[in-house]
Short mmCIF file of N, CA and C in Angstrom, two decimals:
data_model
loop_
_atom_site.label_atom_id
_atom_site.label_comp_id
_atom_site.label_asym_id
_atom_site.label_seq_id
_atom_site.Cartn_x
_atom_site.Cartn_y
_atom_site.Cartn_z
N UNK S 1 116.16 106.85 66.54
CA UNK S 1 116.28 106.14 67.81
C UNK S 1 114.90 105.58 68.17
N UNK S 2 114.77 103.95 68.65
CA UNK S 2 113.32 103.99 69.17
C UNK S 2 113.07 104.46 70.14
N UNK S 3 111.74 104.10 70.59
CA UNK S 3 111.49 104.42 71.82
C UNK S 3 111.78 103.62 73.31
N UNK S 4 112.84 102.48 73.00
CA UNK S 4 112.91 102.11 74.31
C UNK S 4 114.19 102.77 74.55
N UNK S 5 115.43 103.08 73.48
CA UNK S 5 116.54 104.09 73.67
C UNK S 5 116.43 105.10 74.04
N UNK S 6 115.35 106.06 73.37
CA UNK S 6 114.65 107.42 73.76
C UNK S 6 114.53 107.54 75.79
N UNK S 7 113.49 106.84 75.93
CA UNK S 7 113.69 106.11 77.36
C UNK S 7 114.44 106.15 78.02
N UNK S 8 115.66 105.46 77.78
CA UNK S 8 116.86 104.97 78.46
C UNK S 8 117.56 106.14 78.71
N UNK S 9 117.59 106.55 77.51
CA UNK S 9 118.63 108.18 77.19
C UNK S 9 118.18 108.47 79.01
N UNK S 10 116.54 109.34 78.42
CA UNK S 10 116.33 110.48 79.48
C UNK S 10 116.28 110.29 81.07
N UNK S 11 116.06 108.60 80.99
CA UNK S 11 116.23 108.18 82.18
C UNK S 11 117.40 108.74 82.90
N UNK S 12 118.34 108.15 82.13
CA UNK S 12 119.96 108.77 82.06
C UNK S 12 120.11 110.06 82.70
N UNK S 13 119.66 110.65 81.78
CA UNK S 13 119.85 111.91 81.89
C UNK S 13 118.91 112.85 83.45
N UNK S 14 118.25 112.22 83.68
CA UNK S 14 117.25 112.28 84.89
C UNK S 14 118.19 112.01 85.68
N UNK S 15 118.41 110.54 85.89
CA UNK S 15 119.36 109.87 87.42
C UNK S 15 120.49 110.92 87.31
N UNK S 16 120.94 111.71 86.73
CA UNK S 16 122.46 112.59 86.60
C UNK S 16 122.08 113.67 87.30
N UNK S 17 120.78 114.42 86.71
CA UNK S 17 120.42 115.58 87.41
C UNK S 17 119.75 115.19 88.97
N UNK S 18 119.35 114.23 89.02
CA UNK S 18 118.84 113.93 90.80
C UNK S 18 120.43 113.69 91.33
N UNK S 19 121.35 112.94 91.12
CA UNK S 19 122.34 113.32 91.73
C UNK S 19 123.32 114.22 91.55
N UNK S 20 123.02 115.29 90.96
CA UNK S 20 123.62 117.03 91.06
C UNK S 20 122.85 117.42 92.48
N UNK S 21 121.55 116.96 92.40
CA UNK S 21 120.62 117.39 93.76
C UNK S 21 120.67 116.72 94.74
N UNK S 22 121.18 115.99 94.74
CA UNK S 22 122.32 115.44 96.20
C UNK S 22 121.25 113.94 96.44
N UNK S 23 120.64 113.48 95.32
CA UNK S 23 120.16 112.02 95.57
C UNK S 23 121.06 111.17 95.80
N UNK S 24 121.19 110.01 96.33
CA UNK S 24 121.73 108.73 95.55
C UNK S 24 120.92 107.74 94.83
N UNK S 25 121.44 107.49 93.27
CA UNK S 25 120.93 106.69 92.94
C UNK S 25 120.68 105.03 93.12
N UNK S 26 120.10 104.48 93.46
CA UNK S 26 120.45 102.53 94.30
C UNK S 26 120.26 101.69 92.87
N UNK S 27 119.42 101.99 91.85
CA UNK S 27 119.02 101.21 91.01
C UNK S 27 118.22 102.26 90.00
N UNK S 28 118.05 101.45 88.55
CA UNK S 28 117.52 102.11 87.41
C UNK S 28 116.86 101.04 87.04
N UNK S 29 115.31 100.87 86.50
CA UNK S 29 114.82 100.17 85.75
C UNK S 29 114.52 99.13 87.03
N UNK S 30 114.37 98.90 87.68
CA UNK S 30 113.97 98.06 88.36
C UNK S 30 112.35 97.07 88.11
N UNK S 31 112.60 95.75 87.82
CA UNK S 31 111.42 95.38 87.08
C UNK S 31 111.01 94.06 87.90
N UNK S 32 109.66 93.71 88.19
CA UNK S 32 109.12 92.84 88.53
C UNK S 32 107.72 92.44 87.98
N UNK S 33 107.41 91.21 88.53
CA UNK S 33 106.12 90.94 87.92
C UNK S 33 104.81 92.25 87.42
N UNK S 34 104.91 93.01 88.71
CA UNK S 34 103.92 94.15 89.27
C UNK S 34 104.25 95.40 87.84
N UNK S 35 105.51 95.40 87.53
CA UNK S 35 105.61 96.98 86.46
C UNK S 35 107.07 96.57 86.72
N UNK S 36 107.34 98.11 86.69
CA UNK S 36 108.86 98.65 86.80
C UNK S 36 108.92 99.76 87.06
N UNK S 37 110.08 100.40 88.08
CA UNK S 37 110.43 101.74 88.76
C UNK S 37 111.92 102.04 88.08
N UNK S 38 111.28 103.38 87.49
CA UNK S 38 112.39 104.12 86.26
C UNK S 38 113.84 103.83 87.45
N UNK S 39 113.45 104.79 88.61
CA UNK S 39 114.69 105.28 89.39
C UNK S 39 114.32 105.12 90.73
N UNK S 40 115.53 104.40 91.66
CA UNK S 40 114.73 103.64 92.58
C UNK S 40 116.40 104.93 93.34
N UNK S 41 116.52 105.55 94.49
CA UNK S 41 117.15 106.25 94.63
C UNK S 41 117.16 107.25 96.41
N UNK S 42 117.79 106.92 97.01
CA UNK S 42 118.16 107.86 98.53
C UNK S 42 118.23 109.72 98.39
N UNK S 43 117.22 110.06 98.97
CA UNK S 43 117.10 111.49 99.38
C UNK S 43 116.97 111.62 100.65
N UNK S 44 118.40 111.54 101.42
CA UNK S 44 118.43 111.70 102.58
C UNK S 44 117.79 110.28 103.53
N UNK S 45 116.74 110.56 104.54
CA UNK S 45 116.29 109.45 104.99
C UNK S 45 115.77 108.34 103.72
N UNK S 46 115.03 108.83 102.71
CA UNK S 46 113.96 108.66 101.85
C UNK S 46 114.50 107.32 100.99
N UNK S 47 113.58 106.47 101.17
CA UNK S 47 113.99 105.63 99.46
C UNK S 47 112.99 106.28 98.61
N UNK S 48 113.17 106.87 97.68
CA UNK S 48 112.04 107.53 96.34
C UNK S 48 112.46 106.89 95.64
N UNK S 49 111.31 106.70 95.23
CA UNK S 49 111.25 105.93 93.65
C UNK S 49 110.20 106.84 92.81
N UNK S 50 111.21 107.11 91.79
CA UNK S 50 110.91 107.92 90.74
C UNK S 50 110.79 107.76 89.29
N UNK S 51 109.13 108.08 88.76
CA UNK S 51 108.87 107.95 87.54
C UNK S 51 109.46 108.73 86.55
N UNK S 52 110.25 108.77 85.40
CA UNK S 52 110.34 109.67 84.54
C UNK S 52 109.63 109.75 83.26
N UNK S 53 109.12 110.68 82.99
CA UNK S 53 108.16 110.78 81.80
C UNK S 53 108.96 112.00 80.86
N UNK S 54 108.87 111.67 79.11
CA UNK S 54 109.27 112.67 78.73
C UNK S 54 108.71 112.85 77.22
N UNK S 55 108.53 114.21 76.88
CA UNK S 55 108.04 114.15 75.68
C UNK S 55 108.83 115.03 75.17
N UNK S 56 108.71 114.98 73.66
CA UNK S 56 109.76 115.72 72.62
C UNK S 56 108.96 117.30 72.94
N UNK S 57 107.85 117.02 73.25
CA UNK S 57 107.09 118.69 72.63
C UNK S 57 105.94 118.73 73.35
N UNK S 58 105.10 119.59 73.43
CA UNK S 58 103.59 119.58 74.07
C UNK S 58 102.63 119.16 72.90
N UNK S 59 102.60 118.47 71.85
CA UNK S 59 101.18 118.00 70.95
C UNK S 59 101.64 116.93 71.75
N UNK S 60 101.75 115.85 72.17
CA UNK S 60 101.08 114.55 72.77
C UNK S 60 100.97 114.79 73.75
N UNK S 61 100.90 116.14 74.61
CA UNK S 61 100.73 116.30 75.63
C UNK S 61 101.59 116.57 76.92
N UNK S 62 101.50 116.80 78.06
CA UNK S 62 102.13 116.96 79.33
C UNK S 62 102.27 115.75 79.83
N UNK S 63 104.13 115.74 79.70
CA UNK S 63 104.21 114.47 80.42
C UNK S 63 103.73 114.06 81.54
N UNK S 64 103.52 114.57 82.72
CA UNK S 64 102.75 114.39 83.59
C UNK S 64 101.44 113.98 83.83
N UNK S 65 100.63 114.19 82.80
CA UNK S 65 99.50 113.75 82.17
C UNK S 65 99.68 111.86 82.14
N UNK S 66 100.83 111.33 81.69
CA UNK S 66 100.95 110.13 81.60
C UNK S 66 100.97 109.39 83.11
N UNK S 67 100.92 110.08 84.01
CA UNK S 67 101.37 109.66 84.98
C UNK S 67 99.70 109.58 85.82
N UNK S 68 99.14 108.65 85.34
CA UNK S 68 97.32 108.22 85.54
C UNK S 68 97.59 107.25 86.97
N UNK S 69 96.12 106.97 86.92
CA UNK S 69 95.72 106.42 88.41
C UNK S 69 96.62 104.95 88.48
N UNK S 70 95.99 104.44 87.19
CA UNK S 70 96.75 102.76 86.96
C UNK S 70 98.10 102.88 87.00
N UNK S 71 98.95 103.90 86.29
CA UNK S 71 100.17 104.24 86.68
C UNK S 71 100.60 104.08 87.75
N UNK S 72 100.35 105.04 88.49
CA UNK S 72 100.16 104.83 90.15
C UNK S 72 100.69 103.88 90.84
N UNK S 73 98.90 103.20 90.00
CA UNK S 73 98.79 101.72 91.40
C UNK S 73 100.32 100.77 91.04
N UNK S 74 100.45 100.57 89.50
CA UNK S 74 101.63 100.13 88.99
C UNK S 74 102.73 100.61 90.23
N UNK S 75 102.99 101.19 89.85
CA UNK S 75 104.24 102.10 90.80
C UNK S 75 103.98 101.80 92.15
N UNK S 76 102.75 101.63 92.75
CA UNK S 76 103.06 101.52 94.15
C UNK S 76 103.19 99.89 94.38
N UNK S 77 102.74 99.22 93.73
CA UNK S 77 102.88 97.63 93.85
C UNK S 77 104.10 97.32 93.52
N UNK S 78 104.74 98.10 92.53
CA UNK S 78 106.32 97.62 91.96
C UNK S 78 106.95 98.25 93.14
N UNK S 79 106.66 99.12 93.80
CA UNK S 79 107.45 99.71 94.84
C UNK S 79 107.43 98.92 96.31
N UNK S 80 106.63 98.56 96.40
CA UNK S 80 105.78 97.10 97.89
C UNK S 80 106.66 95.95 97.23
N UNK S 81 106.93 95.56 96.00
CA UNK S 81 107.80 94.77 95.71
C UNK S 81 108.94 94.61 95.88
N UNK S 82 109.95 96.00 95.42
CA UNK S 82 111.14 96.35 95.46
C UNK S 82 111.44 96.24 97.66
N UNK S 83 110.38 97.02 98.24
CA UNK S 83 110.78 97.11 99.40
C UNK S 83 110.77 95.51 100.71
N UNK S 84 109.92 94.37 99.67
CA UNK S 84 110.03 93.17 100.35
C UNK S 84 110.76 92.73 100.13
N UNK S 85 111.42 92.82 98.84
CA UNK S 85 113.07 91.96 98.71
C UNK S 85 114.02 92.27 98.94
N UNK S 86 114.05 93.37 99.91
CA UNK S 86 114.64 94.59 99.88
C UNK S 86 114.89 94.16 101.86
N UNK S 87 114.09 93.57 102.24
CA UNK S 87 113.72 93.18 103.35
C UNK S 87 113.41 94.77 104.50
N UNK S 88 112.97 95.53 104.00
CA UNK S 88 112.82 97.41 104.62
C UNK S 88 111.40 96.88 104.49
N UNK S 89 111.51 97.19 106.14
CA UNK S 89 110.08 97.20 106.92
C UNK S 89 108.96 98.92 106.64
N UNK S 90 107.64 98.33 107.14
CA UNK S 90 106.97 99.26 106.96
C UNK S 90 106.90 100.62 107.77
N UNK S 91 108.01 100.88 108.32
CA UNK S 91 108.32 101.90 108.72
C UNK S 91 109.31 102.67 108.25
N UNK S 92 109.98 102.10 107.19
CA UNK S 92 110.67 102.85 106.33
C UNK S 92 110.27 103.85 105.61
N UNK S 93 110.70 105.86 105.33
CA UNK S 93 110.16 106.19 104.62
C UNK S 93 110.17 106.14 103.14
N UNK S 94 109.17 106.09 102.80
CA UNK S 94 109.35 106.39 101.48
C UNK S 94 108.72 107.41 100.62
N UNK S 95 109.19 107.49 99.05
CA UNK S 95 108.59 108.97 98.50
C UNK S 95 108.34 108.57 97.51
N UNK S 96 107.69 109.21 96.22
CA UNK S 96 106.65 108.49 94.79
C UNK S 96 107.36 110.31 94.33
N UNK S 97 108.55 110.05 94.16
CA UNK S 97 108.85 111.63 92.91
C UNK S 97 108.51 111.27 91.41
N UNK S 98 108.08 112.65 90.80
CA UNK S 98 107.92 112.15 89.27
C UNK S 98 108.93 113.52 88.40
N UNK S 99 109.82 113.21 87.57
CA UNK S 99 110.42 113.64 86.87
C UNK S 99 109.85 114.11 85.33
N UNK S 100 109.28 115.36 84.77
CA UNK S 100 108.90 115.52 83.90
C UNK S 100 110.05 115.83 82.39
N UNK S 101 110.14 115.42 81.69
CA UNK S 101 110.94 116.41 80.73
C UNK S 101 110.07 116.83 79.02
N UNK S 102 110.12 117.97 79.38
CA UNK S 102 109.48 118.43 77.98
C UNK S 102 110.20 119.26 77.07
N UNK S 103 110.61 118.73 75.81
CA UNK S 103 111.53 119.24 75.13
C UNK S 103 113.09 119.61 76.29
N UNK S 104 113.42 120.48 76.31
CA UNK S 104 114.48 120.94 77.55
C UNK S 104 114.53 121.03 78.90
N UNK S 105 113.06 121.40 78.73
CA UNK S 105 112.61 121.70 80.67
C UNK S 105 112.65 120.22 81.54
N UNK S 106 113.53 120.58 82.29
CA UNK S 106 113.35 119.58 83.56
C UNK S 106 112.56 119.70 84.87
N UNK S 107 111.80 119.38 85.34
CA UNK S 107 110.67 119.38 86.22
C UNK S 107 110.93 118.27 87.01
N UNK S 108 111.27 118.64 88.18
CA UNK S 108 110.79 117.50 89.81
C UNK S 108 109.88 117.50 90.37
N UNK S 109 109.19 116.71 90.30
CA UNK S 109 107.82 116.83 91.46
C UNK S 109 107.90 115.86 92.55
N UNK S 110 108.79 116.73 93.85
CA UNK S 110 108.50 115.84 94.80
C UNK S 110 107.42 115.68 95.62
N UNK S 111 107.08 114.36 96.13
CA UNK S 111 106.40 113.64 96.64
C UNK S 111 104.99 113.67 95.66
N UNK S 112 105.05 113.72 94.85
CA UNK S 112 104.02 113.81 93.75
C UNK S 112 102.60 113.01 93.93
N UNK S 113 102.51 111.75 94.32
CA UNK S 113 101.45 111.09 95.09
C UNK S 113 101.31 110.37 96.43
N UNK S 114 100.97 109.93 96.71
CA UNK S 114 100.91 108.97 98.09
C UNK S 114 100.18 107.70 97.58
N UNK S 115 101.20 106.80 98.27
CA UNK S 115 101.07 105.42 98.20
C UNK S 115 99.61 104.69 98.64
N UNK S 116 99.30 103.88 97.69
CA UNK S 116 98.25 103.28 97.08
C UNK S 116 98.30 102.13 97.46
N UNK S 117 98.93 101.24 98.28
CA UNK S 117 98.93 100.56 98.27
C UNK S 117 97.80 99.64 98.69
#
């Protein structure tokens, strides 16, 4: 399988387990000039938009590890994007969750950073 299927899979498999946890999902893959937001998704008041990172094993490391400053800024500009076309003013809340998967383990990290914008 490459790696943009690999991807897709766990994405998959991510958006399924956030809504066992009572998310709604609004969108997957969401892409604009700025990046792209894996999982764009309602937790209650919340629009979160959520990164998923996943690795087969720990030699390339902790997925979370992938989830760097430029990452970030990526994510928060694709997210300032999503929320202007979106026409949701700046008083809307919002949340930056990151989804880890390593080998089996599933990991949520909510509110994982604050917006950069």
């Amino acid at each position: 399988m490459n790696t943009r299927k690999i991807g897709t899979h766990y994405e998959k498999l991510a958006a399924d387990e956030l809504e066992r946890r009572g998310y709604r999902v609004l969108e997957t893959n969401y892409h604009c000039k700025y990046g792209e937001i894996d999982i764009v998704a309602r937790d209650g008041e919340y629009f979160v938009f959520v990164e998923v990172k996943y690795r087969k094993n720990a030699a390339a490391g902790d997925p979370l590890e992938a989830v760097d400053y430029r990452k970030i800024k990526k994510i928060c500009m694709t997210a300032t994007n999503f929320m202007m076309r979106r026409h949701l003013g700046t008083d809307t809340p919002i949340r930056f969750d990151v989804v880890s998967i390593l080998g089996e383990k599933f990991t949520l990290i909510k509110n994982a950073f604050d917006y950069t914008g």
